[in-house]
Short mmCIF file of C-alpha atoms in Angstrom, two decimals:
data_model
loop_
_atom_site.label_atom_id
_atom_site.label_comp_id
_atom_site.label_asym_id
_atom_site.label_seq_id
_atom_site.Cartn_x
_atom_site.Cartn_y
_atom_site.Cartn_z
CA MET A 1 6.84 -50.65 -39.87
CA GLU A 2 7.12 -53.69 -42.16
CA SER A 3 9.77 -55.32 -39.91
CA THR A 4 7.57 -54.72 -36.83
CA ARG A 5 4.66 -56.48 -38.53
CA HIS A 6 6.90 -59.42 -39.50
CA PHE A 7 8.15 -59.67 -35.91
CA LYS A 8 4.56 -59.68 -34.60
CA ASP A 9 3.58 -62.39 -37.11
CA ARG A 10 6.51 -64.56 -36.02
CA PHE A 11 5.85 -63.93 -32.33
CA PHE A 12 2.17 -64.88 -32.62
CA LEU A 13 3.09 -67.96 -34.67
CA VAL A 14 5.25 -69.16 -31.76
CA ILE A 15 2.34 -68.40 -29.39
CA LYS A 16 0.06 -70.51 -31.60
CA GLY A 17 2.64 -73.31 -31.41
CA LEU A 18 2.62 -72.99 -27.61
CA ALA A 19 -1.17 -73.28 -27.62
CA MET A 20 -1.13 -76.30 -29.97
CA GLY A 21 1.53 -78.05 -27.86
CA ALA A 22 -0.38 -77.47 -24.63
CA ALA A 23 -3.68 -78.58 -26.21
CA ASN A 24 -2.09 -81.75 -27.62
CA LYS A 25 -0.93 -82.81 -24.16
CA VAL A 26 -4.33 -82.40 -22.47
CA PRO A 27 -6.57 -85.50 -22.80
CA GLY A 28 -9.73 -84.64 -24.73
CA VAL A 29 -8.35 -81.47 -26.31
CA SER A 30 -7.06 -81.38 -29.88
CA GLY A 31 -4.23 -79.16 -31.12
CA GLY A 32 -5.94 -79.22 -34.50
CA VAL A 33 -8.83 -77.24 -33.01
CA VAL A 34 -6.36 -74.46 -32.10
CA ALA A 35 -5.06 -74.44 -35.68
CA PHE A 36 -8.61 -74.39 -37.05
CA VAL A 37 -9.88 -71.57 -34.85
CA ALA A 38 -6.72 -69.47 -35.15
CA GLY A 39 -7.08 -69.60 -38.93
CA PHE A 40 -3.92 -71.46 -40.00
CA TYR A 41 -5.19 -75.06 -40.25
CA GLU A 42 -5.17 -75.29 -44.05
CA GLU A 43 -1.72 -73.65 -44.30
CA PHE A 44 -0.47 -76.11 -41.67
CA ILE A 45 -1.78 -79.14 -43.60
CA TYR A 46 -0.54 -77.70 -46.92
CA SER A 47 2.96 -77.08 -45.50
CA LEU A 48 3.20 -80.59 -44.05
CA GLN A 49 2.18 -82.26 -47.32
CA ARG A 50 5.05 -80.39 -49.03
CA ILE A 51 7.38 -82.79 -47.20
CA ASN A 52 7.52 -85.17 -50.14
CA LYS A 53 9.92 -86.66 -52.72
CA THR A 54 10.70 -83.23 -54.17
CA ALA A 55 11.58 -81.88 -50.72
CA PHE A 56 13.92 -84.79 -49.96
CA LYS A 57 15.54 -84.46 -53.39
CA LEU A 58 16.32 -80.79 -52.65
CA LEU A 59 17.62 -81.73 -49.21
CA PHE A 60 19.92 -84.57 -50.42
CA ASN A 61 21.27 -82.35 -53.21
CA GLY A 62 22.37 -79.79 -50.63
CA ARG A 63 19.89 -77.12 -51.79
CA PHE A 64 18.93 -76.21 -48.24
CA LYS A 65 17.50 -72.75 -48.99
CA SER A 66 15.26 -74.16 -51.73
CA PHE A 67 14.19 -76.98 -49.40
CA PHE A 68 13.39 -74.46 -46.64
CA ARG A 69 11.27 -72.33 -48.98
CA TYR A 70 9.56 -75.35 -50.57
CA VAL A 71 8.31 -76.79 -47.25
CA ASN A 72 7.33 -73.35 -45.86
CA GLY A 73 10.15 -73.79 -43.32
CA LYS A 74 9.74 -70.44 -41.56
CA PHE A 75 6.09 -71.19 -40.78
CA LEU A 76 6.65 -74.81 -39.68
CA GLY A 77 9.88 -73.98 -37.81
CA LEU A 78 8.31 -71.27 -35.63
CA LEU A 79 5.19 -73.35 -35.04
CA PHE A 80 7.13 -76.46 -33.97
CA PHE A 81 9.49 -74.33 -31.88
CA GLY A 82 6.44 -73.10 -29.94
CA MET A 83 5.19 -76.69 -29.53
CA ILE A 84 8.55 -77.93 -28.21
CA VAL A 85 8.83 -75.04 -25.74
CA SER A 86 5.25 -75.77 -24.67
CA TYR A 87 6.09 -79.37 -23.74
CA PHE A 88 8.64 -78.14 -21.20
CA SER A 89 6.81 -75.03 -19.95
CA VAL A 90 3.12 -74.38 -20.67
CA SER A 91 2.20 -78.05 -20.50
CA LYS A 92 4.03 -78.35 -17.16
CA ILE A 93 1.89 -75.47 -15.83
CA LEU A 94 -1.22 -77.20 -17.21
CA ASP A 95 -0.23 -80.42 -15.42
CA TYR A 96 -0.08 -78.45 -12.15
CA LEU A 97 -3.41 -76.68 -12.78
CA ILE A 98 -5.20 -79.94 -13.63
CA VAL A 99 -4.02 -81.45 -10.34
CA HIS A 100 -4.99 -78.43 -8.19
CA TYR A 101 -7.87 -76.79 -10.12
CA GLU A 102 -9.19 -79.70 -12.17
CA LEU A 103 -12.84 -78.57 -12.42
CA TYR A 104 -11.96 -75.06 -13.62
CA VAL A 105 -9.39 -76.28 -16.16
CA TRP A 106 -11.86 -78.77 -17.69
CA SER A 107 -14.55 -76.05 -17.64
CA THR A 108 -12.31 -73.68 -19.60
CA PHE A 109 -11.53 -76.36 -22.19
CA PHE A 110 -15.21 -77.29 -22.39
CA GLY A 111 -16.00 -73.65 -23.16
CA MET A 112 -13.22 -73.48 -25.74
CA ILE A 113 -14.60 -76.52 -27.54
CA LEU A 114 -18.14 -75.03 -27.48
CA GLY A 115 -16.67 -71.85 -28.98
CA SER A 116 -14.82 -73.92 -31.59
CA ILE A 117 -18.05 -75.65 -32.64
CA TYR A 118 -19.67 -72.25 -33.12
CA TYR A 119 -16.66 -70.89 -35.02
CA ILE A 120 -16.33 -73.80 -37.44
CA SER A 121 -20.07 -74.20 -38.13
CA LYS A 122 -21.17 -70.52 -38.26
CA ASP A 123 -20.19 -70.00 -41.92
CA PHE A 124 -20.96 -73.55 -43.02
CA GLU A 125 -24.03 -73.38 -45.24
CA ASP A 126 -23.83 -76.57 -47.30
CA TRP A 127 -26.02 -78.74 -45.04
CA ASN A 128 -27.53 -81.67 -46.92
CA THR A 129 -28.12 -85.39 -46.35
CA LYS A 130 -24.42 -86.28 -46.81
CA THR A 131 -22.99 -83.57 -44.55
CA ILE A 132 -25.60 -84.16 -41.82
CA LEU A 133 -24.80 -87.90 -41.91
CA ALA A 134 -21.06 -87.07 -41.72
CA LEU A 135 -21.77 -84.82 -38.71
CA ILE A 136 -23.71 -87.58 -36.90
CA LEU A 137 -21.07 -90.24 -37.65
CA GLY A 138 -18.27 -87.90 -36.52
CA ALA A 139 -20.09 -87.11 -33.25
CA ALA A 140 -20.85 -90.80 -32.64
CA ALA A 141 -17.21 -91.76 -33.23
CA GLY A 142 -15.91 -88.99 -30.93
CA LEU A 143 -18.40 -89.87 -28.19
CA SER A 144 -17.73 -93.62 -28.46
CA ILE A 145 -13.99 -93.09 -28.08
CA SER A 146 -14.53 -91.10 -24.87
CA PHE A 147 -16.22 -94.07 -23.16
CA LEU A 148 -13.68 -96.78 -24.06
CA ASP A 149 -11.64 -98.45 -21.30
CA PRO A 150 -7.85 -97.88 -21.42
CA ALA A 151 -5.36 -100.68 -22.08
CA THR A 152 -2.28 -101.41 -19.95
CA GLU A 153 1.13 -99.77 -20.49
CA ASN A 154 3.27 -101.31 -23.25
CA ASP A 155 6.84 -100.14 -24.02
CA ASN A 156 7.41 -102.48 -27.00
CA LEU A 157 9.13 -100.20 -29.56
CA PHE A 158 6.91 -101.28 -32.48
CA PHE A 159 3.83 -100.45 -30.41
CA VAL A 160 5.42 -97.14 -29.30
CA PHE A 161 6.00 -96.27 -33.00
CA PHE A 162 2.32 -97.04 -33.68
CA CYS A 163 1.36 -94.81 -30.70
CA GLY A 164 3.36 -91.98 -32.29
CA ILE A 165 1.48 -92.33 -35.58
CA ILE A 166 -1.92 -92.40 -33.88
CA SER A 167 -1.31 -89.72 -31.23
CA VAL A 168 -0.23 -87.07 -33.72
CA SER A 169 -3.66 -87.29 -35.37
CA GLY A 170 -4.87 -84.68 -32.86
CA MET A 171 -2.69 -82.07 -34.59
CA THR A 172 -4.08 -82.81 -38.03
CA LEU A 173 -7.66 -83.80 -37.22
CA PRO A 174 -9.50 -81.25 -35.04
CA GLY A 175 -11.62 -82.88 -32.33
CA PHE A 176 -9.57 -86.09 -32.33
CA SER A 177 -7.51 -85.95 -29.13
CA GLY A 178 -4.17 -87.71 -29.58
CA SER A 179 -3.38 -87.58 -25.86
CA PHE A 180 -6.71 -89.22 -24.98
CA ILE A 181 -6.00 -91.94 -27.56
CA LEU A 182 -2.70 -92.52 -25.73
CA ILE A 183 -4.65 -93.01 -22.48
CA LEU A 184 -6.82 -95.60 -24.24
CA LEU A 185 -3.68 -97.31 -25.59
CA GLY A 186 -2.26 -97.31 -22.04
CA ASN A 187 0.84 -95.25 -22.86
CA TYR A 188 -0.06 -91.65 -21.94
CA VAL A 189 2.07 -91.56 -18.76
CA LEU A 190 4.96 -93.45 -20.38
CA LEU A 191 5.18 -91.23 -23.49
CA LEU A 192 3.96 -87.78 -22.45
CA VAL A 193 5.10 -87.74 -18.82
CA ASP A 194 7.91 -90.20 -18.04
CA ALA A 195 9.73 -90.02 -21.41
CA VAL A 196 9.41 -86.21 -21.70
CA ASN A 197 10.65 -85.77 -18.11
CA ALA A 198 13.57 -88.13 -18.88
CA LEU A 199 14.56 -85.93 -21.82
CA PHE A 200 14.28 -82.79 -19.69
CA ASP A 201 16.45 -84.34 -16.94
CA THR A 202 18.98 -85.51 -19.55
CA LEU A 203 19.30 -82.06 -21.13
CA TYR A 204 19.70 -80.57 -17.64
CA ASP A 205 22.46 -83.12 -16.83
CA ILE A 206 24.28 -82.46 -20.12
CA ALA A 207 24.11 -78.69 -19.54
CA GLY A 208 25.74 -79.28 -16.13
CA GLY A 209 28.43 -81.57 -17.58
CA ASN A 210 26.98 -84.61 -15.80
CA PHE A 211 26.95 -87.77 -17.96
CA GLU A 212 26.13 -90.31 -15.26
CA PHE A 213 22.75 -90.86 -16.92
CA LEU A 214 24.57 -93.02 -19.51
CA GLN A 215 24.81 -95.69 -16.80
CA ASN A 216 21.12 -95.34 -15.92
CA ALA A 217 19.29 -98.18 -17.72
CA VAL A 218 15.83 -96.78 -16.96
CA ARG A 219 16.73 -93.33 -18.35
CA ILE A 220 18.28 -94.82 -21.51
CA ARG A 221 15.19 -97.00 -22.04
CA LEU A 222 12.91 -93.96 -21.74
CA LEU A 223 15.06 -91.96 -24.18
CA LYS A 224 14.87 -94.84 -26.71
CA VAL A 225 11.09 -94.94 -26.23
CA LEU A 226 10.87 -91.16 -26.78
CA ALA A 227 13.04 -91.33 -29.92
CA VAL A 228 10.87 -94.08 -31.46
CA PHE A 229 7.68 -92.23 -30.42
CA THR A 230 8.99 -89.04 -32.07
CA LEU A 231 9.84 -90.94 -35.26
CA GLY A 232 6.33 -92.40 -35.30
CA SER A 233 4.83 -88.95 -34.72
CA VAL A 234 6.76 -87.42 -37.63
CA THR A 235 5.74 -90.34 -39.88
CA GLY A 236 2.09 -89.94 -38.84
CA LEU A 237 2.17 -86.16 -39.22
CA VAL A 238 3.43 -86.28 -42.80
CA THR A 239 1.20 -89.24 -43.76
CA PHE A 240 -1.99 -87.75 -42.28
CA SER A 241 -1.27 -84.35 -43.83
CA HIS A 242 -1.09 -85.86 -47.33
CA ILE A 243 -4.34 -87.78 -46.80
CA LEU A 244 -6.13 -84.77 -45.28
CA ASN A 245 -4.90 -82.41 -47.98
CA TYR A 246 -6.42 -84.72 -50.63
CA ILE A 247 -9.67 -85.11 -48.66
CA LEU A 248 -10.00 -81.35 -48.03
CA LYS A 249 -9.41 -80.67 -51.73
CA HIS A 250 -11.97 -83.21 -53.00
CA TYR A 251 -14.48 -83.60 -50.12
CA LYS A 252 -14.16 -80.35 -48.20
CA ASN A 253 -17.77 -79.98 -46.99
CA ILE A 254 -18.11 -83.60 -45.84
CA THR A 255 -14.71 -83.33 -44.09
CA LEU A 256 -15.69 -80.10 -42.31
CA ALA A 257 -19.01 -81.64 -41.21
CA THR A 258 -17.15 -84.72 -39.86
CA ILE A 259 -14.68 -82.47 -38.02
CA VAL A 260 -17.56 -80.57 -36.37
CA GLY A 261 -19.01 -83.96 -35.38
CA PHE A 262 -15.69 -85.10 -33.89
CA ILE A 263 -15.45 -81.90 -31.87
CA ILE A 264 -19.05 -82.30 -30.60
CA GLY A 265 -18.21 -85.88 -29.62
CA SER A 266 -15.08 -84.77 -27.76
CA LEU A 267 -17.28 -82.80 -25.33
CA GLY A 268 -17.83 -86.14 -23.60
CA VAL A 269 -14.11 -86.34 -22.77
CA VAL A 270 -13.80 -82.80 -21.39
CA TRP A 271 -17.13 -82.71 -19.51
CA PRO A 272 -16.01 -80.77 -16.40
CA TRP A 273 -18.05 -82.67 -13.80
CA LYS A 274 -16.42 -86.07 -13.62
CA LYS A 275 -14.75 -88.28 -11.07
CA THR A 276 -11.41 -89.84 -12.00
CA LEU A 277 -11.34 -93.63 -11.72
CA TYR A 278 -7.96 -95.30 -11.21
CA LYS A 279 -6.72 -98.74 -12.25
CA LYS A 280 -6.71 -101.45 -9.59
CA ASN A 281 -5.28 -104.96 -9.58
CA SER A 282 -7.16 -108.13 -8.59
CA ASP A 283 -6.43 -107.43 -4.91
CA GLY A 284 -8.09 -104.01 -5.12
CA ALA A 285 -4.80 -102.09 -4.77
CA PHE A 286 -4.14 -99.08 -7.01
CA ILE A 287 -1.73 -99.66 -9.91
CA LEU A 288 1.06 -97.06 -9.98
CA ASP A 289 3.21 -95.80 -12.84
CA SER A 290 7.02 -95.53 -12.69
CA THR A 291 6.78 -92.18 -10.85
CA GLY A 292 4.47 -93.59 -8.15
CA LYS A 293 1.30 -91.92 -9.48
CA GLN A 294 -1.98 -93.78 -9.75
CA ILE A 295 -2.80 -94.72 -13.34
CA VAL A 296 -6.08 -93.31 -14.70
CA ALA A 297 -8.58 -95.95 -15.82
CA ASN A 298 -11.45 -93.75 -16.94
CA TYR A 299 -13.91 -91.08 -15.78
CA GLU A 300 -17.30 -91.27 -14.10
CA ARG A 301 -19.38 -88.33 -15.32
CA TYR A 302 -22.20 -86.74 -13.31
CA LEU A 303 -24.54 -83.72 -13.31
CA PRO A 304 -23.45 -80.97 -10.91
CA GLU A 305 -25.33 -79.50 -7.96
CA PHE A 306 -25.93 -75.78 -8.20
CA ASN A 307 -23.54 -74.18 -5.72
CA THR A 308 -20.76 -71.59 -5.70
CA GLU A 309 -18.22 -74.00 -7.22
CA THR A 310 -20.61 -74.84 -10.07
CA TYR A 311 -21.27 -71.14 -10.79
CA MET A 312 -17.49 -70.58 -10.89
CA ALA A 313 -17.12 -73.50 -13.31
CA ILE A 314 -19.83 -71.99 -15.56
CA ALA A 315 -17.91 -68.69 -15.47
CA TYR A 316 -14.81 -70.55 -16.69
CA ILE A 317 -16.86 -72.14 -19.48
CA VAL A 318 -17.83 -68.62 -20.59
CA LEU A 319 -14.14 -67.64 -20.34
CA GLY A 320 -13.25 -70.55 -22.65
CA ILE A 321 -15.84 -69.40 -25.20
CA LEU A 322 -14.48 -65.83 -25.03
CA ILE A 323 -10.91 -67.07 -25.59
CA VAL A 324 -12.00 -68.75 -28.83
CA LEU A 325 -13.95 -65.67 -29.95
CA ALA A 326 -10.85 -63.54 -29.23
CA LEU A 327 -8.73 -65.94 -31.33
CA GLU A 328 -11.33 -65.71 -34.10
CA TRP A 329 -11.25 -61.90 -33.94
CA TYR A 330 -7.45 -61.88 -34.08
CA GLY A 331 -7.35 -64.36 -36.98
CA GLU A 332 -9.92 -62.31 -38.94
CA ARG A 333 -8.02 -59.08 -38.27
CA THR A 334 -4.73 -60.66 -39.36
CA ARG A 335 -6.27 -61.89 -42.62
CA GLN A 336 -7.69 -58.40 -43.33
CA VAL A 337 -4.29 -56.75 -42.74
CA LYS A 338 -2.56 -59.22 -45.07
CA ALA A 339 -5.25 -58.65 -47.72
#
């Protein structure tokens, strides 16, 4: 019975990693929201901030078991395994769904964010001048970010490292979408589409014993870019976790109020009824990425007409809310069983 429960815990931890990975790749959606709603956000931040001088000392001294226990390795390992699998599976499915069923996908995410706002704020009782101000500032910051114009693509490795640090913020700060920040920085397609696809193709070639990619300058460049981006992401993840752990410990209520504000502000990014605007050059021709796709410039939002499609979209918003409530129910049930 005990082993069955442990297996279920591990299985659902991988599922949570899948959900975080998929959420991190969708512009406007934050993987941190998944962690928050599913009830493991504080453990996630606590585990990450254990990657410190003590952890590295254990690692360099060859005390691998002690290192693994110290950094909560089982928890982080299963979670990151789910995220990695997500980048090559669930996120690929999401890419397809956004292309073919864009309105309904955005509607579902819109509903999930509405549900997240309810979940995070329902037990928050310490509303005062400071927390209300933090809420307003968080919402204003989130909303302002959603209306910024994106920059152009830049594969300079120092800038790519910076992108890694910034983009990973979505995992540690709920409501702050790392993938949308990458769109604003101009590197979303380069880092989360082209580079990830290059890695997938490379692994496929290696599995088939084909090493011709070593002569492919474009592939090698993309793999370098992905390696530097990953290094930046790890650096940002550990750095942000230490900062957030301190802030949560000393300013928990103000931090929670700001997070709720961020999430409210992110509704502007995932508003379902929007028209995608693409980048054009001075001649009026669309600018394409390396795969031949048109590069997104921004979104033009509008109010919908009431028709069958709109009613379906509203149904998907309700579905998104129900998904979050189901996650909340599962998280509550899990905590009760462990207690």
